[in-house]
Short mmCIF file of C-alpha atoms and ligand atoms in Angstrom, two decimals:
data_model
loop_
_atom_site.label_atom_id
_atom_site.label_comp_id
_atom_site.label_asym_id
_atom_site.label_seq_id
_atom_site.Cartn_x
_atom_site.Cartn_y
_atom_site.Cartn_z
CA MET A 1050 57.26 314.65 32.70
CA LEU A 1051 59.92 312.07 31.79
CA LYS A 1052 59.59 311.62 28.26
CA LYS A 1053 61.30 308.02 26.94
CA LYS A 1054 64.47 306.98 28.36
CA PRO A 1055 67.85 309.83 27.48
CA LYS A 1056 68.81 309.35 24.23
CA ILE A 1057 72.70 308.55 24.75
CA ILE A 1058 75.59 308.78 22.34
CA ALA A 1059 79.13 307.45 23.44
CA PHE A 1060 82.34 308.46 21.19
CA CYS A 1061 84.18 305.52 22.19
CA CYS A 1062 87.56 305.00 20.68
CA HIS A 1063 88.79 301.50 18.99
CA TYR A 1064 91.63 300.75 21.12
CA CYS A 1065 89.85 301.29 25.01
CA ALA A 1066 86.25 302.31 26.10
CA PHE A 1067 85.21 300.58 22.57
CA THR A 1068 86.85 297.56 23.61
CA ALA A 1069 85.86 297.92 26.70
CA ALA A 1070 81.95 298.07 25.36
CA ASP A 1071 82.94 295.11 23.59
CA LEU A 1072 84.16 293.33 26.46
CA ALA A 1073 80.91 294.25 28.90
CA GLY A 1074 78.93 292.60 26.27
CA THR A 1075 81.27 289.30 26.38
CA MET A 1076 80.83 289.24 29.90
CA ARG A 1077 77.12 289.65 29.98
CA LEU A 1078 77.19 292.81 31.77
CA GLN A 1079 74.17 295.02 31.53
CA TYR A 1080 73.88 298.54 30.23
CA PRO A 1081 71.69 300.80 29.24
CA ALA A 1082 70.05 299.69 26.03
CA ASN A 1083 69.40 303.77 25.32
CA VAL A 1084 73.65 304.28 24.92
CA ASN A 1085 74.06 304.68 21.04
CA ILE A 1086 77.82 304.04 20.54
CA VAL A 1087 80.00 305.43 17.38
CA ARG A 1088 83.79 303.72 17.36
CA LEU A 1089 86.20 306.01 16.43
CA PRO A 1090 89.59 305.32 15.79
CA CYS A 1091 90.61 307.70 18.56
CA THR A 1092 89.29 310.34 20.79
CA GLY A 1093 91.29 312.51 19.61
CA LYS A 1094 89.23 312.75 16.63
CA VAL A 1095 85.98 314.07 18.63
CA ASN A 1096 85.63 317.99 17.87
CA ALA A 1097 83.09 320.51 19.30
CA ASN A 1098 81.12 320.52 15.70
CA MET A 1099 80.45 316.58 16.16
CA LEU A 1100 79.53 316.75 19.28
CA LEU A 1101 77.25 319.96 19.08
CA GLN A 1102 75.68 317.57 16.09
CA ALA A 1103 75.23 315.00 18.17
CA PHE A 1104 72.23 317.35 20.62
CA VAL A 1105 70.89 319.42 17.23
CA ASP A 1106 70.40 315.55 16.27
CA GLU A 1107 68.50 315.01 19.80
CA ALA A 1108 70.60 313.31 21.94
CA ASP A 1109 69.88 314.04 25.89
CA GLY A 1110 73.44 312.87 26.83
CA VAL A 1111 76.73 312.77 25.16
CA MET A 1112 79.75 310.59 26.28
CA VAL A 1113 83.03 311.09 25.06
CA ALA A 1114 84.83 307.45 26.24
CA GLY A 1115 88.48 307.17 25.67
CA CYS A 1116 92.31 305.73 27.03
CA GLU A 1117 93.40 306.36 30.20
CA PRO A 1118 95.94 310.22 30.62
CA GLY A 1119 99.14 308.52 28.66
CA SER A 1120 97.82 305.13 27.31
CA CYS A 1121 96.60 307.18 24.15
CA HIS A 1122 97.12 304.36 21.23
CA PHE A 1123 98.04 307.89 19.04
CA LEU A 1124 100.10 309.35 22.21
CA GLU A 1125 98.27 312.41 22.86
CA GLY A 1126 94.58 311.93 21.18
CA ASN A 1127 92.44 311.63 24.41
CA VAL A 1128 94.58 314.52 26.22
CA ARG A 1129 93.17 316.57 22.97
CA ALA A 1130 89.63 315.04 23.46
CA VAL A 1131 89.64 316.34 27.10
CA LYS A 1132 90.33 320.15 25.78
CA ARG A 1133 88.08 319.88 23.13
CA VAL A 1134 85.23 318.46 25.38
CA SER A 1135 85.14 321.18 28.03
CA PHE A 1136 85.16 323.66 25.00
CA ALA A 1137 82.01 322.29 23.57
CA ARG A 1138 80.92 322.14 27.10
CA GLU A 1139 81.17 326.08 27.19
CA LYS A 1140 79.20 325.90 23.54
CA LEU A 1141 76.80 324.15 24.99
CA SER A 1142 76.19 325.92 28.16
CA GLU A 1143 76.43 329.73 25.94
CA ALA A 1144 73.80 327.99 23.82
CA GLY A 1145 71.44 326.97 26.73
CA ILE A 1146 72.11 323.76 27.31
CA ASN A 1147 72.55 322.17 30.53
CA PRO A 1148 77.11 321.43 30.22
CA GLU A 1149 76.63 318.42 32.28
CA ARG A 1150 74.81 316.47 29.62
CA LEU A 1151 78.61 316.30 28.05
CA GLU A 1152 81.37 314.00 29.83
CA MET A 1153 84.28 312.86 28.80
CA PHE A 1154 85.44 309.42 30.70
CA HIS A 1155 88.71 307.32 30.90
CA ILE A 1156 88.45 303.70 29.89
CA PRO A 1157 91.07 300.87 29.24
CA ALA A 1158 89.97 297.98 27.48
CA SER A 1159 90.12 295.33 29.91
CA GLU A 1160 87.78 297.25 32.45
CA GLY A 1161 84.40 296.18 30.66
CA PRO A 1162 82.39 296.37 34.34
CA LEU A 1163 83.55 299.78 34.49
CA PHE A 1164 82.37 300.73 30.83
CA ALA A 1165 78.76 299.31 32.09
CA LYS A 1166 78.88 301.20 35.21
CA SER A 1167 79.90 305.03 33.42
CA ALA A 1168 77.30 303.71 30.99
CA LYS A 1169 74.77 303.15 33.21
CA GLU A 1170 75.82 306.11 35.88
CA PHE A 1171 75.79 308.88 32.62
CA THR A 1172 71.62 307.72 32.19
CA GLU A 1173 71.24 308.08 34.68
CA LYS A 1174 72.74 311.17 35.58
CA ILE A 1175 71.11 312.84 32.58
CA SER A 1176 67.32 310.29 33.09
CA GLN A 1177 67.56 313.64 36.80
CA LEU A 1178 68.49 316.30 34.13
CA GLU A 1179 65.44 315.18 32.44
CA LYS A 1180 63.16 314.87 35.16
CA LYS A 1181 63.95 318.02 36.61
CA GLY A 1182 62.93 319.71 33.40
CA ASP A 1183 66.48 320.16 32.70
CA GLY A 1184 68.05 321.38 29.02
CA GLU A 1185 66.42 322.53 25.87
CA ALA A 1186 62.65 322.00 25.00
CA ASP A 1187 61.73 318.53 23.98
CA GLU A 1188 58.66 320.12 22.42
CA PRO A 1189 58.19 323.51 20.62
CA ASP A 1190 55.49 324.59 22.71
CA SER A 1191 56.53 323.33 25.44
CA ASP A 1192 56.02 325.70 28.47
CA GLU A 1193 57.68 324.20 31.30
CA THR A 1194 61.26 324.05 30.13
CA GLY A 1195 63.60 326.83 28.54
CA VAL A 1196 62.70 330.85 28.62
CA GLU A 1197 59.36 332.18 26.41
CA THR A 1198 59.74 333.29 23.45
CA GLY A 1199 61.15 337.20 23.01
CA GLU A 1200 61.48 337.64 25.88
CA THR A 1201 64.79 336.86 27.11
CA ASP A 1202 67.65 338.91 26.34
CA SER A 1203 71.15 337.57 25.57
CA ARG A 1204 72.59 337.15 29.40
CA GLU A 1205 69.77 334.82 30.56
CA ILE A 1206 70.23 332.38 27.07
CA GLY A 1207 73.75 330.67 29.07
CA ALA A 1208 71.57 331.44 32.32
CA GLU A 1209 71.55 327.32 33.10
CA LYS A 1210 72.89 325.35 36.07
CA GLY A 1211 76.03 323.70 35.92
CA GLU A 1212 79.21 325.13 34.82
CA PRO A 1213 81.60 323.96 32.27
CA ASP A 1214 84.82 322.71 34.29
CA MET B 232 97.23 338.19 8.76
CA ILE B 233 93.99 339.82 10.18
CA VAL B 234 92.97 338.72 13.45
CA SER B 235 89.69 338.62 14.68
CA GLU B 236 88.19 336.66 17.75
CA GLN B 237 83.76 335.64 17.99
CA LYS B 238 82.23 337.70 19.50
CA PRO B 239 80.36 336.57 22.85
CA PHE B 240 77.30 333.60 22.43
CA GLY B 241 74.72 336.40 23.75
CA GLN B 242 75.29 339.06 21.00
CA ILE B 243 75.77 337.10 18.08
CA PHE B 244 71.93 336.00 19.39
CA ASP B 245 70.19 338.91 19.92
CA PHE B 246 71.68 340.10 16.76
CA VAL B 247 70.13 336.96 14.79
CA ARG B 248 67.14 335.84 16.99
CA ASP B 249 64.47 337.87 15.39
CA TYR B 250 65.24 336.43 11.81
CA ASN B 251 63.53 333.56 10.65
CA ASN B 252 66.11 332.61 7.98
CA ILE B 253 70.01 333.03 8.42
CA LEU B 254 73.51 332.24 6.75
CA VAL B 255 76.23 331.65 8.66
CA LEU B 256 79.24 333.08 6.46
CA GLY B 257 82.59 332.22 7.51
CA CYS B 258 85.80 332.84 5.50
CA GLY B 259 88.06 330.58 4.29
CA THR B 260 91.47 332.69 3.99
CA CYS B 261 92.68 334.88 7.20
CA MET B 262 89.46 334.16 10.06
CA THR B 263 89.81 330.51 8.77
CA VAL B 264 93.51 330.60 10.01
CA CYS B 265 93.39 332.84 13.18
CA MET B 266 90.26 330.33 13.85
CA ALA B 267 87.78 332.27 14.31
CA GLY B 268 85.55 332.22 11.49
CA GLY B 269 86.33 329.64 9.32
CA GLU B 270 84.34 326.55 7.78
CA ASN B 271 85.01 325.01 11.57
CA GLU B 272 83.82 327.92 13.14
CA VAL B 273 80.79 328.64 11.49
CA GLY B 274 80.22 325.04 11.97
CA VAL B 275 80.32 325.37 15.32
CA LEU B 276 78.27 328.42 16.17
CA SER B 277 75.94 326.78 13.86
CA ARG B 278 74.51 324.58 16.15
CA GLN B 279 75.27 326.55 18.76
CA LEU B 280 72.64 328.94 16.97
CA LYS B 281 70.50 325.82 16.85
CA LEU B 282 70.71 324.55 20.18
CA ALA B 283 69.39 328.40 21.50
CA ALA B 284 66.90 328.40 18.50
CA ARG B 285 65.55 325.62 20.28
CA HIS B 286 65.66 325.85 23.78
CA ASN B 287 64.27 329.14 23.21
CA ASN B 288 60.87 328.06 20.85
CA LEU B 289 62.75 330.43 17.79
CA ASN B 290 61.64 329.37 14.32
CA MET B 291 65.13 329.48 13.13
CA ASN B 292 66.46 328.08 9.29
CA ILE B 293 70.46 327.62 9.81
CA ASP B 294 72.46 327.68 6.70
CA GLU B 295 75.90 327.77 6.58
CA LEU B 296 78.79 328.26 3.97
CA THR B 297 81.96 329.49 3.96
CA ILE B 298 83.94 331.09 0.84
CA THR B 299 87.52 331.81 0.28
CA ARG B 300 87.36 335.13 0.94
CA GLN B 301 84.37 338.40 1.91
CA CYS B 302 86.63 340.64 0.71
CA ASP B 303 86.92 340.04 -2.90
CA ARG B 304 84.04 339.85 -5.84
CA GLU B 305 84.86 336.86 -7.63
CA PHE B 306 84.25 334.27 -4.85
CA PHE B 307 80.78 335.39 -4.45
CA ASP B 308 79.86 333.03 -6.46
CA GLU B 309 76.36 331.77 -7.63
CA ASN B 310 75.73 329.64 -4.84
CA ALA B 311 76.68 331.83 -2.72
CA THR B 312 74.60 334.82 -4.18
CA GLU B 313 71.17 332.58 -3.89
CA LYS B 314 71.97 331.79 0.22
CA ILE B 315 72.57 335.28 0.97
CA ASN B 316 69.38 336.43 -0.74
CA ARG B 317 67.32 333.28 0.87
CA SER B 318 69.00 334.55 3.97
CA ASP B 319 67.00 337.41 6.86
CA VAL B 320 70.14 338.19 7.30
CA VAL B 321 73.71 337.20 6.95
CA LEU B 322 75.69 336.64 10.08
CA SER B 323 79.41 337.34 8.59
CA LEU B 324 82.30 335.71 10.01
CA GLY B 325 84.66 337.28 7.67
CA CYS B 326 86.23 340.57 9.33
CA GLY B 327 84.95 343.79 9.15
CA VAL B 328 85.98 344.68 5.61
CA GLY B 329 83.83 340.99 5.26
CA VAL B 330 81.13 342.75 6.34
CA GLN B 331 80.91 345.94 4.66
CA TYR B 332 81.61 344.11 1.47
CA ILE B 333 78.39 341.64 1.13
CA VAL B 334 76.32 345.61 2.34
CA GLU B 335 78.11 346.48 -0.60
CA LEU B 336 77.33 343.45 -3.38
CA PHE B 337 73.37 342.94 -1.68
CA PRO B 338 72.69 346.11 -0.47
CA GLU B 339 68.74 344.44 0.37
CA VAL B 340 70.65 342.09 2.82
CA ILE B 341 70.55 342.94 6.56
CA VAL B 342 74.72 341.84 7.32
CA ARG B 343 75.53 341.25 11.24
CA PRO B 344 79.58 340.82 12.72
CA GLY B 345 80.30 337.47 13.91
CA VAL B 346 83.43 338.53 15.31
CA ASN B 347 85.54 341.17 16.56
CA THR B 348 87.76 342.19 14.33
CA ARG B 349 91.45 342.69 16.54
CA PHE B 350 94.61 343.90 14.68
CA TYR B 351 97.29 342.24 11.83
CA GLY B 352 99.05 339.75 13.61
CA ALA B 353 101.08 336.73 13.54
CA ASN B 354 100.66 333.46 14.91
CA ILE B 355 102.80 332.62 17.32
CA SER B 356 102.54 329.19 17.88
CA GLN B 357 99.35 326.88 18.33
CA GLY B 358 96.60 329.01 19.55
CA LEU B 359 98.82 332.09 20.15
CA TRP B 360 98.21 335.60 17.81
CA LEU B 361 99.89 338.84 18.38
CA GLU B 362 99.37 342.18 16.43
CA ARG B 363 102.37 342.93 14.79
CA CYS B 364 101.86 345.68 12.27
CA ALA B 365 98.98 349.07 12.96
CA GLY B 366 98.48 349.68 9.14
CA CYS B 367 100.14 353.09 9.65
CA GLY B 368 100.56 353.60 6.34
CA GLU B 369 104.63 354.25 6.31
CA CYS B 370 106.17 351.73 7.03
CA VAL B 371 109.19 352.62 9.26
CA LEU B 372 110.40 348.98 10.36
CA ASP B 373 114.04 349.83 7.93
CA GLN B 374 114.74 352.99 10.77
CA TYR B 375 114.32 349.22 13.52
CA GLU B 376 115.61 347.08 12.46
CA GLY B 377 112.57 344.79 11.62
CA ILE B 378 110.72 345.85 15.29
CA CYS B 379 107.56 347.94 14.87
CA PRO B 380 107.80 350.34 17.24
CA ILE B 381 104.07 352.06 16.24
CA ALA B 382 101.74 348.55 16.47
CA ARG B 383 104.59 347.30 19.28
CA CYS B 384 104.31 349.97 21.57
CA ALA B 385 101.28 350.70 24.17
CA LYS B 386 102.50 354.59 23.37
CA SER B 387 103.83 353.73 19.83
CA LEU B 388 106.92 355.69 20.58
CA MET B 389 108.73 356.01 17.63
CA ASN B 390 111.87 357.07 20.56
CA GLY B 391 111.40 354.54 23.27
CA PRO B 392 111.24 353.13 25.86
CA CYS B 393 109.22 354.85 28.26
CA GLY B 394 110.04 354.96 31.52
CA GLY B 395 107.43 351.70 32.30
CA SER B 396 109.97 349.55 30.79
CA ALA B 397 111.21 347.17 33.15
CA ASP B 398 112.45 343.76 33.21
CA GLY B 399 111.55 343.75 28.94
CA MET B 400 108.30 344.06 29.52
CA CYS B 401 105.54 346.48 28.59
CA GLU B 402 104.32 348.26 31.97
CA VAL B 403 100.64 347.63 29.91
CA ASP B 404 101.17 344.42 30.56
CA THR B 405 103.98 342.43 32.66
CA GLU B 406 102.91 339.57 32.19
CA ASN B 407 103.14 338.94 28.80
CA THR B 408 103.69 341.67 26.53
CA GLU B 409 107.32 342.64 25.76
CA CYS B 410 108.87 346.52 26.24
CA ALA B 411 109.22 346.90 21.93
CA GLY B 412 111.63 349.74 23.44
CA GLN B 413 113.73 346.92 24.66
CA LEU B 414 113.31 344.28 22.01
CA ILE B 415 114.63 347.55 19.23
CA TYR B 416 117.81 347.53 21.78
CA GLU B 417 118.69 344.18 22.10
CA ARG B 418 118.29 343.71 18.31
CA PHE B 419 120.79 347.41 17.88
CA LYS B 420 122.62 345.56 19.91
CA ASN B 421 123.17 342.22 18.46
CA LEU B 422 123.50 344.15 15.45
CA ASN B 423 126.51 345.97 16.87
CA LYS B 424 125.33 349.20 15.94
CA LEU B 425 123.50 350.61 19.06
CA ASP B 426 125.36 353.97 18.39
CA GLU B 427 122.09 354.57 15.16
CA LEU B 428 119.94 354.24 18.40
CA LEU B 429 121.14 357.88 19.44
CA GLU B 430 119.56 359.67 16.73
CA ILE B 431 116.64 361.05 17.60
CA LYS B 432 114.01 359.93 15.23
CA PRO B 433 111.73 362.92 14.02
CA PRO B 434 108.09 362.57 14.76
CA LYS B 435 106.30 360.58 11.82
CA ASN B 436 104.27 361.72 8.80
CA TRP B 437 100.46 359.82 9.49
CA SER B 438 98.86 361.54 6.56
CA ALA B 439 98.98 358.07 5.33
CA GLY B 440 96.80 356.73 7.99
CA ARG B 441 94.37 357.01 9.88
CA ASP B 442 94.63 361.01 10.40
CA GLY B 443 94.93 360.90 6.19
CA GLY B 444 91.10 359.81 6.20
CA PRO B 445 90.22 356.18 4.99
CA GLY B 446 93.18 354.48 2.42
CA ARG B 447 92.28 354.15 -0.90
CA ILE B 448 95.15 353.49 -3.34
CA ALA B 449 94.20 352.94 -7.27
CA ARG B 450 96.01 351.78 -9.95
CA GLU B 451 95.93 352.93 -13.11
CA ASP B 452 97.73 349.91 -15.00
CA MET B 453 95.72 347.29 -13.31
CA MET B 454 92.53 348.54 -14.40
CA PHE B 455 90.16 347.62 -16.67
CA ASP B 456 89.72 350.57 -19.13
CA GLU B 457 85.80 351.03 -18.90
S1 LIG C 210 87.20 339.01 4.78
FE1 LIG C 210 88.57 340.23 5.84
S2 LIG C 210 89.56 338.53 7.31
FE2 LIG C 210 88.30 337.29 4.86
S3 LIG C 210 90.05 337.18 3.93
FE3 LIG C 210 88.99 339.06 3.34
S4 LIG C 210 90.33 340.22 5.11
FE4 LIG C 210 90.71 338.43 5.26
S1 LIG C 211 105.47 350.83 11.20
FE1 LIG C 211 103.48 351.41 10.16
S2 LIG C 211 103.45 348.96 8.45
FE2 LIG C 211 105.47 349.29 9.21
S3 LIG C 211 104.63 346.93 10.56
FE3 LIG C 211 104.80 349.08 12.30
S4 LIG C 211 102.29 349.62 11.98
FE4 LIG C 211 103.10 348.17 10.19
#
């Protein structure tokens, strides 16, 4: 059962990916309207708390988009973001959420087309996961996703397809 | 400080999955500094629990709070008391002391440990904590020029090193753990007092440590009169 378009949150660095998203708009490139951008001063601002909160608030997928390695405005913010995203992916997986729903991207400011392409491809990937019923249950009484109440033991909680990288 | 690490999420989830009102209670002192149970870890764990509850179709209300210390009565203020009394289970991210102290203060409440309390250690570098003291109750650092053979030698050898010492490393973990006996030797050598190491140290008095039963320190001078 495919629900509405997936809800995607994109945490974008002001100096690169956000500018690229802006450029994509200026260039009139289409990217899915369900991608909601949150501008950050640097992707070094992200932490597991805020990434998981996006999922608690019903995001279906979360992108973190920062500068290319070596070109962070604050030197190492994007490198730290990579680590935090991979930590948050582990945490998601432990909680039974497919970690593929969270992904890190590197998009330079001049790359409007790359932003549009990444947003499109990520939305597509999440739509596929939704179609497969892969991920958290959408309805409390849904019987096609999730595991039945009271019958899962700890070893099954993280038993999702897809491993953190 | 006391150093801990978070228990595996599956175990934590099993502790709380049968309850409806869960309070994740962090500790603002040791557990914050060792990044196992401070405000940030409380936040991440609470969110994980919310997601896992949704994934498993469970009705769980998850509240979060971090108090300055869980081993001091004064930090259980009105707000903390109300939250604790309102919950069916408190998932404590304090060390083992914190867990037990909550039980003592709130006998009606079920408390579960969210961390494994590991050792007394130092934060050597970002993300790395190493054991430095075992709380033996009768400190002998004076005899070893500040390097503890009890906590830092796998065998707590007072007259080390043993035959397992190789290239300065301990046979228990040749990659990561330095041999305390070797460290002590180097230290004495640098201080030009190697001859002092020739003296055999007598067996340690353990009655001040675990062998003497649960520790107790009573200071009449600090107590309030009845
Ligand atoms: S409860 Fe444990 S971890 Fe927290 S301050 Fe006290 S001793 Fe340290
Ligand atoms: S001798 Fe005892 S008290 Fe002193 S550092 Fe070693 S374990 Fe701790």
